Amino acid sequence: MLQINANARRNDYDDSLRQILNIHAADESRAWLSAWDGLNAGPTPLWDLPDLASRLGVGSIRVKDEGHRSPLGSFKALGAPIALMRLIKRLFQGHDLDAAKLIDRHYTTLLRNLTVISATDGNHGRALAAAARSIGCRCVIVLHKHVNDERRLAIAALGAEIVQIEGNYDESVKEAARLAKKNAWHVVSDTSYDGYETIPRDVMQGYGTIAAEAIEQNDGRPYTHVFIQGGVGGLAAGVISYFAERDGEQRPRFIIVEPDQAECLYQSALRGHAAHATGSVDSVMAGLACGETSPLAWRFLSVLADAFMTVSDKTAIEAMRILAAGSTRDIPVVAGESGAAGLAGLIQATGDAKERVALALDEHSHVLLLNTEGATAPALYRQLTSLRAEDVLHAQLQWQGAQATTVILGSAASNAAVLSAAGG
């Protein structure tokens, strides 16, 4: 399903939005995170997929691969640590804490009685647990019954205490809030609710790094479309706001992609306000299986997102397989269930004549996709793709080696031709 947002604006970035999310704070967050050994050095890859672009009838497809962001395997490593750092700096503002020292356990004595808590579908909780371990405070994570055991064990391995409940993600959010109030803990959540917006804002601000890198890594050819995962809306708001402030009227079209059965943002677009999903909220795209829109994120998406669409689990799994397979000119990419959602949306849109026209997708379109996660649940990845993630990563390295060899051979042949023409 596709819903065009009639309220989308393409004018200059609104000051009321800039006060919440802005490039200055995003770049500051990026600088702070550069000191954290929980992230891999440098930007994540921006892969060019020319064969897939030709197949889908667009000018180019580039994939920002957040599976390489950190050993945690997802983009969430940019949000939770920044939110935790900013929370601690507010709580202990009289101590003038240094960000680089904070993320390197320099203040553990000061923070020994601090406990943070959050609900998660997996990736946010894992990132928060890793950040809490690096900083030196206690971390409690609330999981609902649908969270994959691999993800639960990965969070526990980082030292977090696990509380598991019945129900879904939205119920785990409520349980985290209840436990925090009861024990005087601090919720570090990536979704906002009534009276709770500061920390979700900080989480979203961390995601601006993705947009900044994608812009820097591009070859000067502006993106015309960005297909971006939905969830509660935080990732989309963090990335879209960066583009909107930087590019104003020249910004790309933003298309939000969600699972069919967890379509809270799509429903919000239909109703004109932050709304709930009408489906079961039980999707293979676990990171996007959210039933309630973040009101804070909706302030941005309601005026900056150009369209909202839903995709089936089947389409997402097929997108995982397409990315893993690669081709002669397309590098193999490990994309988890939620990571492949953007491509699933693009495949669906380009395969429907009316949707192509509605989204102005044609041979001149330059599309940016975000692979938000690698194989964060390796056994599930193998079950869905019939491939081992490590084998796809090995194929990725082989593809890169073959491309480097081709460049070297091409350069040698060119030099030989020059020498021959010169009589050498």
Tab-separated table of C-alpha atoms in Angstrom:
chain	number	residue	atom	x	y	z
A	1	MET	CA	0.000	0.000	0.000
A	2	LEU	CA	1.162	3.517	-0.802
A	3	GLN	CA	-0.041	6.769	0.748
A	4	ILE	CA	1.200	10.075	-0.662
A	5	ASN	CA	1.571	12.758	2.010
A	6	ALA	CA	-0.335	15.836	0.837
A	7	ASN	CA	1.121	17.821	3.750
A	8	ALA	CA	4.763	17.330	2.751
A	9	ARG	CA	6.723	20.575	2.421
A	10	ARG	CA	9.765	21.305	0.311
A	11	ASN	CA	10.564	24.786	1.566
A	12	ASP	CA	13.343	25.823	3.946
A	13	TYR	CA	13.716	23.796	7.141
A	14	ASP	CA	11.355	25.160	9.758
A	15	ASP	CA	12.911	26.868	12.807
A	16	SER	CA	10.535	25.038	15.146
A	17	LEU	CA	11.978	21.746	13.878
A	18	ARG	CA	15.563	23.047	13.934
A	19	GLN	CA	15.218	23.694	17.656
A	20	ILE	CA	14.669	19.963	18.142
A	21	LEU	CA	16.947	18.343	15.529
A	22	ASN	CA	19.697	20.231	13.736
A	23	ILE	CA	22.926	19.658	11.850
A	24	HIS	CA	25.072	21.294	14.530
A	25	ALA	CA	23.957	18.837	17.231
A	26	ALA	CA	24.163	15.917	14.804
A	27	ASP	CA	27.747	16.781	13.910
A	28	GLU	CA	28.609	17.224	17.596
A	29	SER	CA	27.186	13.759	18.292
A	30	ARG	CA	29.257	12.347	15.453
A	31	ALA	CA	32.422	13.885	16.923
A	32	TRP	CA	31.676	12.441	20.367
A	33	LEU	CA	31.122	8.961	18.960
A	34	SER	CA	34.424	9.047	17.092
A	35	ALA	CA	36.097	8.434	20.462
A	36	TRP	CA	34.128	5.242	21.180
A	37	ASP	CA	35.830	1.921	20.539
A	38	GLY	CA	32.385	0.367	20.222
A	39	LEU	CA	32.220	1.689	16.649
A	40	ASN	CA	34.316	0.604	13.698
A	41	ALA	CA	36.641	3.317	12.450
A	42	GLY	CA	35.471	5.575	9.637
A	43	PRO	CA	32.150	5.784	7.799
A	44	THR	CA	30.120	2.748	6.831
A	45	PRO	CA	30.323	1.696	3.163
A	46	LEU	CA	28.115	3.249	0.497
A	47	TRP	CA	27.679	0.493	-2.080
A	48	ASP	CA	26.738	1.201	-5.698
A	49	LEU	CA	24.391	-1.396	-7.275
A	50	PRO	CA	24.267	-0.622	-11.022
A	51	ASP	CA	22.884	-4.003	-12.123
A	52	LEU	CA	19.977	-3.773	-9.692
A	53	ALA	CA	19.334	-0.170	-10.746
A	54	SER	CA	19.114	-1.270	-14.372
A	55	ARG	CA	16.806	-4.126	-13.445
A	56	LEU	CA	14.444	-1.820	-11.542
A	57	GLY	CA	14.551	0.967	-14.134
A	58	VAL	CA	16.189	3.718	-12.089
A	59	GLY	CA	19.356	5.723	-12.685
A	60	SER	CA	21.311	4.463	-9.681
A	61	ILE	CA	20.918	2.676	-6.352
A	62	ARG	CA	23.274	3.259	-3.482
A	63	VAL	CA	23.100	1.356	-0.209
A	64	LYS	CA	24.460	2.777	3.030
A	65	ASP	CA	25.515	-0.392	4.858
A	66	GLU	CA	25.020	0.037	8.607
A	67	GLY	CA	25.823	-3.626	9.149
A	68	HIS	CA	29.433	-2.416	9.190
A	69	ARG	CA	28.814	0.341	11.763
A	70	SER	CA	30.054	-1.654	14.737
A	71	PRO	CA	30.350	-5.184	16.115
A	72	LEU	CA	26.742	-4.638	17.247
A	73	GLY	CA	25.721	-4.895	13.610
A	74	SER	CA	23.214	-2.061	13.259
A	75	PHE	CA	22.627	1.688	13.051
A	76	LYS	CA	21.367	1.719	16.658
A	77	ALA	CA	24.984	2.043	17.767
A	78	LEU	CA	24.660	5.727	16.806
A	79	GLY	CA	21.575	6.515	18.886
A	80	ALA	CA	21.626	4.866	22.309
A	81	PRO	CA	25.219	5.864	23.237
A	82	ILE	CA	24.606	9.530	22.393
A	83	ALA	CA	21.342	9.586	24.354
A	84	LEU	CA	23.069	8.011	27.354
A	85	MET	CA	25.998	10.420	27.177
A	86	ARG	CA	23.737	13.464	26.968
A	87	LEU	CA	21.586	12.149	29.839
A	88	ILE	CA	24.620	11.720	32.081
A	89	LYS	CA	25.977	15.162	31.198
A	90	ARG	CA	22.594	16.648	32.208
A	91	LEU	CA	22.400	14.649	35.448
A	92	PHE	CA	25.953	15.561	36.443
A	93	GLN	CA	26.271	18.950	34.771
A	94	GLY	CA	28.232	20.392	37.671
A	95	HIS	CA	31.084	17.961	36.948
A	96	ASP	CA	31.857	19.250	33.420
A	97	LEU	CA	32.233	15.714	32.058
A	98	ASP	CA	34.396	15.198	28.970
A	99	ALA	CA	32.599	13.161	26.283
A	100	ALA	CA	35.668	11.152	25.227
A	101	LYS	CA	36.525	10.250	28.832
A	102	LEU	CA	32.894	9.446	29.600
A	103	ILE	CA	32.649	6.766	26.908
A	104	ASP	CA	35.963	5.284	28.125
A	105	ARG	CA	34.928	4.425	31.721
A	106	HIS	CA	36.730	7.419	33.214
A	107	TYR	CA	33.840	8.302	35.551
A	108	THR	CA	32.781	4.868	36.824
A	109	THR	CA	33.013	5.865	40.501
A	110	LEU	CA	30.694	8.808	39.910
A	111	LEU	CA	28.211	6.651	37.977
A	112	ARG	CA	28.239	3.469	40.078
A	113	ASN	CA	24.673	4.048	41.361
A	114	LEU	CA	23.163	5.048	38.002
A	115	THR	CA	20.799	2.538	36.355
A	116	VAL	CA	19.331	2.963	32.885
A	117	ILE	CA	16.527	0.885	31.397
A	118	SER	CA	14.857	0.469	28.033
A	119	ALA	CA	12.525	-1.773	26.088
A	120	THR	CA	13.796	-3.131	22.790
A	121	ASP	CA	13.170	-5.408	19.844
A	122	GLY	CA	16.894	-6.165	19.960
A	123	ASN	CA	19.181	-3.605	18.365
A	124	HIS	CA	18.503	-0.543	20.552
A	125	GLY	CA	18.849	-2.605	23.730
A	126	ARG	CA	22.083	-4.117	22.514
A	127	ALA	CA	23.493	-0.668	21.740
A	128	LEU	CA	22.417	0.712	25.120
A	129	ALA	CA	23.950	-2.266	26.929
A	130	ALA	CA	27.238	-1.764	25.074
A	131	ALA	CA	27.277	1.955	25.840
A	132	ALA	CA	26.466	1.380	29.520
A	133	ARG	CA	29.327	-1.107	29.773
A	134	SER	CA	31.736	1.372	28.153
A	135	ILE	CA	30.573	4.184	30.424
A	136	GLY	CA	30.354	2.118	33.604
A	137	CYS	CA	26.722	2.255	34.696
A	138	ARG	CA	24.092	-0.447	35.247
A	139	CYS	CA	21.704	-1.375	32.420
A	140	VAL	CA	18.356	-3.215	32.499
A	141	ILE	CA	16.646	-4.261	29.261
A	142	VAL	CA	12.983	-5.268	28.910
A	143	LEU	CA	12.223	-7.792	26.167
A	144	HIS	CA	8.853	-9.036	24.920
A	145	LYS	CA	8.152	-12.642	24.054
A	146	HIS	CA	8.692	-12.215	20.302
A	147	VAL	CA	12.338	-11.143	20.632
A	148	ASN	CA	14.631	-13.742	19.063
A	149	ASP	CA	16.756	-15.744	21.553
A	150	GLU	CA	19.927	-14.843	19.645
A	151	ARG	CA	19.235	-11.177	20.253
A	152	ARG	CA	18.424	-11.761	23.938
A	153	LEU	CA	21.683	-13.633	24.512
A	154	ALA	CA	23.687	-10.964	22.669
A	155	ILE	CA	22.293	-8.275	24.982
A	156	ALA	CA	22.957	-10.338	28.100
A	157	ALA	CA	26.539	-10.962	26.941
A	158	LEU	CA	27.135	-7.210	27.169
A	159	GLY	CA	26.318	-7.233	30.876
A	160	ALA	CA	22.712	-6.035	30.818
A	161	GLU	CA	20.110	-7.506	33.149
A	162	ILE	CA	17.184	-8.948	31.194
A	163	VAL	CA	13.511	-8.644	32.141
A	164	GLN	CA	11.269	-10.682	29.827
A	165	ILE	CA	7.510	-10.162	29.565
A	166	GLU	CA	4.524	-11.464	27.644
A	167	GLY	CA	3.006	-9.240	24.980
A	168	ASN	CA	4.591	-7.096	22.275
A	169	TYR	CA	7.028	-4.208	21.945
A	170	ASP	CA	4.562	-1.525	23.021
A	171	GLU	CA	3.814	-3.432	26.236
A	172	SER	CA	7.526	-3.758	26.952
A	173	VAL	CA	7.835	0.030	26.631
A	174	LYS	CA	5.165	0.447	29.303
A	175	GLU	CA	6.867	-2.092	31.560
A	176	ALA	CA	10.208	-0.282	31.264
A	177	ALA	CA	8.516	2.984	32.243
A	178	ARG	CA	6.839	1.290	35.221
A	179	LEU	CA	10.078	-0.244	36.494
A	180	ALA	CA	11.922	3.051	36.080
A	181	LYS	CA	9.336	4.924	38.135
A	182	LYS	CA	9.312	2.254	40.828
A	183	ASN	CA	13.109	2.073	41.207
A	184	ALA	CA	14.164	5.648	40.328
A	185	TRP	CA	15.938	4.415	37.196
A	186	HIS	CA	16.310	6.376	33.967
A	187	VAL	CA	14.561	5.302	30.771
A	188	VAL	CA	16.730	5.603	27.657
A	189	SER	CA	14.180	4.829	24.954
A	190	ASP	CA	14.153	5.504	21.235
A	191	THR	CA	10.419	6.177	21.186
A	192	SER	CA	8.698	9.203	22.689
A	193	TYR	CA	5.453	9.382	24.630
A	194	ASP	CA	3.572	11.954	26.661
A	195	GLY	CA	6.076	13.819	28.836
A	196	TYR	CA	9.071	11.926	27.466
A	197	GLU	CA	10.806	13.555	24.511
A	198	THR	CA	14.305	14.733	25.441
A	199	ILE	CA	16.035	11.362	25.293
A	200	PRO	CA	14.258	10.168	22.107
A	201	ARG	CA	15.349	13.480	20.562
A	202	ASP	CA	18.956	12.693	21.487
A	203	VAL	CA	18.654	9.196	20.019
A	204	MET	CA	17.307	10.607	16.745
A	205	GLN	CA	20.053	13.232	16.665
A	206	GLY	CA	22.668	10.488	16.668
A	207	TYR	CA	21.225	9.102	13.436
A	208	GLY	CA	22.134	12.292	11.579
A	209	THR	CA	25.599	10.755	11.152
A	210	ILE	CA	24.158	8.396	8.532
A	211	ALA	CA	22.916	11.283	6.389
A	212	ALA	CA	26.145	13.251	6.836
A	213	GLU	CA	28.262	10.324	5.667
A	214	ALA	CA	25.963	9.440	2.760
A	215	ILE	CA	26.241	13.024	1.519
A	216	GLU	CA	30.035	13.107	1.895
A	217	GLN	CA	30.509	9.746	0.189
A	218	ASN	CA	28.301	10.555	-2.801
A	219	ASP	CA	30.071	11.610	-5.992
A	220	GLY	CA	28.350	14.984	-6.186
A	221	ARG	CA	25.255	13.613	-7.881
A	222	PRO	CA	22.359	14.461	-5.536
A	223	TYR	CA	19.983	11.776	-4.356
A	224	THR	CA	16.461	12.143	-5.707
A	225	HIS	CA	14.843	9.511	-3.461
A	226	VAL	CA	15.535	8.032	-0.033
A	227	PHE	CA	13.665	4.863	0.962
A	228	ILE	CA	13.908	4.602	4.726
A	229	GLN	CA	12.616	2.212	7.376
A	230	GLY	CA	9.691	3.242	9.569
A	231	GLY	CA	9.448	1.608	13.002
A	232	VAL	CA	8.329	4.277	15.471
A	233	GLY	CA	9.839	6.919	13.165
A	234	GLY	CA	13.035	7.873	14.973
A	235	LEU	CA	15.560	6.791	12.339
A	236	ALA	CA	13.564	8.439	9.575
A	237	ALA	CA	13.250	11.710	11.504
A	238	GLY	CA	16.957	11.796	12.327
A	239	VAL	CA	18.065	11.203	8.737
A	240	ILE	CA	15.370	13.228	6.981
A	241	SER	CA	15.853	16.281	9.189
A	242	TYR	CA	19.564	16.422	8.264
A	243	PHE	CA	18.816	16.338	4.541
A	244	ALA	CA	15.965	18.833	4.889
A	245	GLU	CA	18.047	21.398	6.783
A	246	ARG	CA	20.967	21.028	4.397
A	247	ASP	CA	19.114	20.932	1.076
A	248	GLY	CA	15.865	22.838	1.655
A	249	GLU	CA	13.780	22.878	-1.519
A	250	GLN	CA	16.332	20.650	-3.273
A	251	ARG	CA	15.964	17.821	-0.778
A	252	PRO	CA	15.254	14.259	-1.988
A	253	ARG	CA	11.847	12.628	-1.865
A	254	PHE	CA	11.520	10.610	1.335
A	255	ILE	CA	9.532	7.356	1.277
A	256	ILE	CA	8.861	5.599	4.603
A	257	VAL	CA	8.638	1.788	4.491
A	258	GLU	CA	6.915	-0.408	7.103
A	259	PRO	CA	5.666	-4.006	7.462
A	260	ASP	CA	2.062	-4.589	6.394
A	261	GLN	CA	1.099	-5.659	9.900
A	262	ALA	CA	2.990	-2.901	11.789
A	263	GLU	CA	1.897	0.173	9.825
A	264	CYS	CA	1.634	2.835	12.531
A	265	LEU	CA	3.233	5.557	10.381
A	266	TYR	CA	1.058	4.689	7.390
A	267	GLN	CA	-1.992	4.933	9.643
A	268	SER	CA	-0.690	8.243	10.996
A	269	ALA	CA	-0.515	9.573	7.430
A	270	LEU	CA	-4.110	8.483	6.804
A	271	ARG	CA	-5.393	10.093	10.000
A	272	GLY	CA	-3.229	13.200	10.111
A	273	HIS	CA	-1.872	12.529	13.609
A	274	ALA	CA	0.385	10.054	15.421
A	275	ALA	CA	-1.577	6.808	15.380
A	276	HIS	CA	-1.437	3.092	16.161
A	277	ALA	CA	-1.003	0.195	13.776
A	278	THR	CA	-4.096	-1.815	12.946
A	279	GLY	CA	-2.250	-5.080	12.261
A	280	SER	CA	-0.878	-7.812	14.493
A	281	VAL	CA	2.531	-6.072	14.870
A	282	ASP	CA	4.129	-9.515	14.473
A	283	SER	CA	6.520	-9.225	11.532
A	284	VAL	CA	9.720	-10.981	10.521
A	285	MET	CA	11.077	-7.413	10.296
A	286	ALA	CA	11.493	-7.402	14.075
A	287	GLY	CA	13.101	-3.971	14.306
A	288	LEU	CA	10.106	-2.444	12.522
A	289	ALA	CA	7.409	-4.371	14.399
A	290	CYS	CA	6.152	-1.312	16.267
A	291	GLY	CA	2.522	-0.522	16.955
A	292	GLU	CA	2.682	3.100	18.157
A	293	THR	CA	4.129	6.090	16.334
A	294	SER	CA	6.583	8.263	18.251
A	295	PRO	CA	4.784	11.641	18.556
A	296	LEU	CA	8.112	13.470	18.453
A	297	ALA	CA	9.216	11.732	15.262
A	298	TRP	CA	5.800	12.386	13.722
A	299	ARG	CA	6.350	16.165	13.977
A	300	PHE	CA	9.065	15.719	11.355
A	301	LEU	CA	7.554	12.989	9.216
A	302	SER	CA	4.174	14.705	8.976
A	303	VAL	CA	5.720	17.563	6.984
A	304	LEU	CA	8.926	16.082	5.513
A	305	ALA	CA	8.010	12.539	4.431
A	306	ASP	CA	6.611	12.500	0.892
A	307	ALA	CA	5.028	9.056	1.046
A	308	PHE	CA	4.372	6.112	3.332
A	309	MET	CA	4.220	2.524	2.133
A	310	THR	CA	3.851	-0.970	3.543
A	311	VAL	CA	5.545	-4.163	2.373
A	312	SER	CA	5.026	-7.838	3.090
A	313	ASP	CA	7.407	-10.086	4.980
A	314	LYS	CA	7.753	-12.095	1.776
A	315	THR	CA	8.978	-9.047	-0.163
A	316	ALA	CA	11.480	-8.188	2.582
A	317	ILE	CA	12.901	-11.720	2.586
A	318	GLU	CA	13.251	-11.618	-1.198
A	319	ALA	CA	15.101	-8.301	-0.865
A	320	MET	CA	17.488	-9.938	1.646
A	321	ARG	CA	18.234	-12.655	-0.894
A	322	ILE	CA	18.757	-10.210	-3.762
A	323	LEU	CA	21.249	-8.187	-1.725
A	324	ALA	CA	23.084	-11.322	-0.612
A	325	ALA	CA	23.389	-12.693	-4.148
A	326	GLY	CA	25.016	-9.642	-5.712
A	327	SER	CA	25.940	-9.811	-9.405
A	328	THR	CA	28.743	-9.027	-11.816
A	329	ARG	CA	28.662	-5.330	-10.937
A	330	ASP	CA	26.771	-5.445	-7.613
A	331	ILE	CA	28.627	-6.316	-4.423
A	332	PRO	CA	26.967	-8.950	-2.176
A	333	VAL	CA	25.481	-7.325	0.944
A	334	VAL	CA	24.414	-8.892	4.241
A	335	ALA	CA	21.080	-7.299	5.144
A	336	GLY	CA	18.954	-8.402	8.069
A	337	GLU	CA	15.169	-8.588	7.909
A	338	SER	CA	14.646	-4.923	8.757
A	339	GLY	CA	17.739	-3.852	6.841
A	340	ALA	CA	16.259	-5.021	3.553
A	341	ALA	CA	12.948	-3.185	4.017
A	342	GLY	CA	14.002	-0.136	1.981
A	343	LEU	CA	14.872	-2.276	-1.019
A	344	ALA	CA	11.594	-4.160	-0.560
A	345	GLY	CA	9.793	-0.826	-0.840
A	346	LEU	CA	11.729	0.172	-3.951
A	347	ILE	CA	11.042	-3.183	-5.620
A	348	GLN	CA	7.346	-2.853	-4.866
A	349	ALA	CA	7.169	0.746	-6.101
A	350	THR	CA	9.073	0.154	-9.331
A	351	GLY	CA	6.948	-2.886	-10.077
A	352	ASP	CA	3.709	-0.901	-10.036
A	353	ALA	CA	3.130	1.596	-12.867
A	354	LYS	CA	0.917	3.883	-10.773
A	355	GLU	CA	3.344	3.930	-7.850
A	356	ARG	CA	6.272	4.673	-10.173
A	357	VAL	CA	4.436	7.738	-11.483
A	358	ALA	CA	3.253	8.825	-8.027
A	359	LEU	CA	6.823	8.715	-6.692
A	360	ALA	CA	8.427	10.101	-9.886
A	361	LEU	CA	10.688	7.061	-10.202
A	362	ASP	CA	12.362	6.774	-13.605
A	363	GLU	CA	15.706	6.273	-15.314
A	364	HIS	CA	16.908	9.611	-13.930
A	365	SER	CA	16.236	8.702	-10.287
A	366	HIS	CA	19.197	8.335	-7.930
A	367	VAL	CA	18.033	6.282	-4.966
A	368	LEU	CA	19.567	5.977	-1.500
A	369	LEU	CA	18.703	2.898	0.579
A	370	LEU	CA	19.708	2.265	4.175
A	371	ASN	CA	20.697	-1.251	5.143
A	372	THR	CA	20.021	-0.656	8.817
A	373	GLU	CA	21.367	-3.968	10.073
A	374	GLY	CA	23.470	-6.939	9.166
A	375	ALA	CA	22.704	-10.471	10.343
A	376	THR	CA	21.999	-9.533	13.964
A	377	ALA	CA	20.308	-12.939	14.348
A	378	PRO	CA	22.603	-15.225	12.287
A	379	ALA	CA	20.499	-18.392	12.590
A	380	LEU	CA	17.377	-16.552	11.482
A	381	TYR	CA	19.308	-14.985	8.599
A	382	ARG	CA	20.343	-18.436	7.415
A	383	GLN	CA	16.786	-19.723	7.804
A	384	LEU	CA	15.375	-16.898	5.684
A	385	THR	CA	18.047	-16.713	2.977
A	386	SER	CA	19.463	-20.277	2.985
A	387	LEU	CA	22.863	-18.602	3.289
A	388	ARG	CA	25.322	-18.104	6.120
A	389	ALA	CA	26.123	-14.466	6.795
A	390	GLU	CA	29.842	-15.231	6.991
A	391	ASP	CA	29.728	-16.774	3.522
A	392	VAL	CA	28.079	-13.660	2.089
A	393	LEU	CA	30.704	-11.475	3.772
A	394	HIS	CA	33.414	-13.695	2.275
A	395	ALA	CA	31.801	-13.274	-1.141
A	396	GLN	CA	31.788	-9.527	-0.509
A	397	LEU	CA	35.548	-9.560	0.062
A	398	GLN	CA	36.095	-11.705	-3.032
A	399	TRP	CA	33.987	-9.313	-5.121
A	400	GLN	CA	36.043	-6.361	-3.894
A	401	GLY	CA	39.253	-8.217	-4.719
A	402	ALA	CA	38.024	-9.022	-8.216
A	403	GLN	CA	37.062	-5.395	-8.798
A	404	ALA	CA	40.491	-4.217	-7.630
A	405	THR	CA	42.156	-6.693	-9.985
A	406	THR	CA	40.012	-5.461	-12.872
A	407	VAL	CA	41.026	-1.870	-12.149
A	408	ILE	CA	44.707	-2.819	-12.019
A	409	LEU	CA	44.524	-4.834	-15.248
A	410	GLY	CA	42.581	-2.063	-16.936
A	411	SER	CA	45.161	0.481	-15.834
A	412	ALA	CA	48.027	-1.744	-17.088
A	413	ALA	CA	46.341	-2.186	-20.467
A	414	SER	CA	45.824	1.566	-20.718
A	415	ASN	CA	49.466	2.251	-19.885
A	416	ALA	CA	50.599	-0.319	-22.465
A	417	ALA	CA	48.460	1.359	-25.112
A	418	VAL	CA	49.986	4.726	-24.272
A	419	LEU	CA	53.527	3.323	-24.486
A	420	SER	CA	52.745	1.596	-27.768
A	421	ALA	CA	51.336	4.803	-29.261
A	422	ALA	CA	54.470	6.639	-28.112
A	423	GLY	CA	56.728	4.067	-29.745
A	424	GLY	CA	57.778	2.517	-26.425
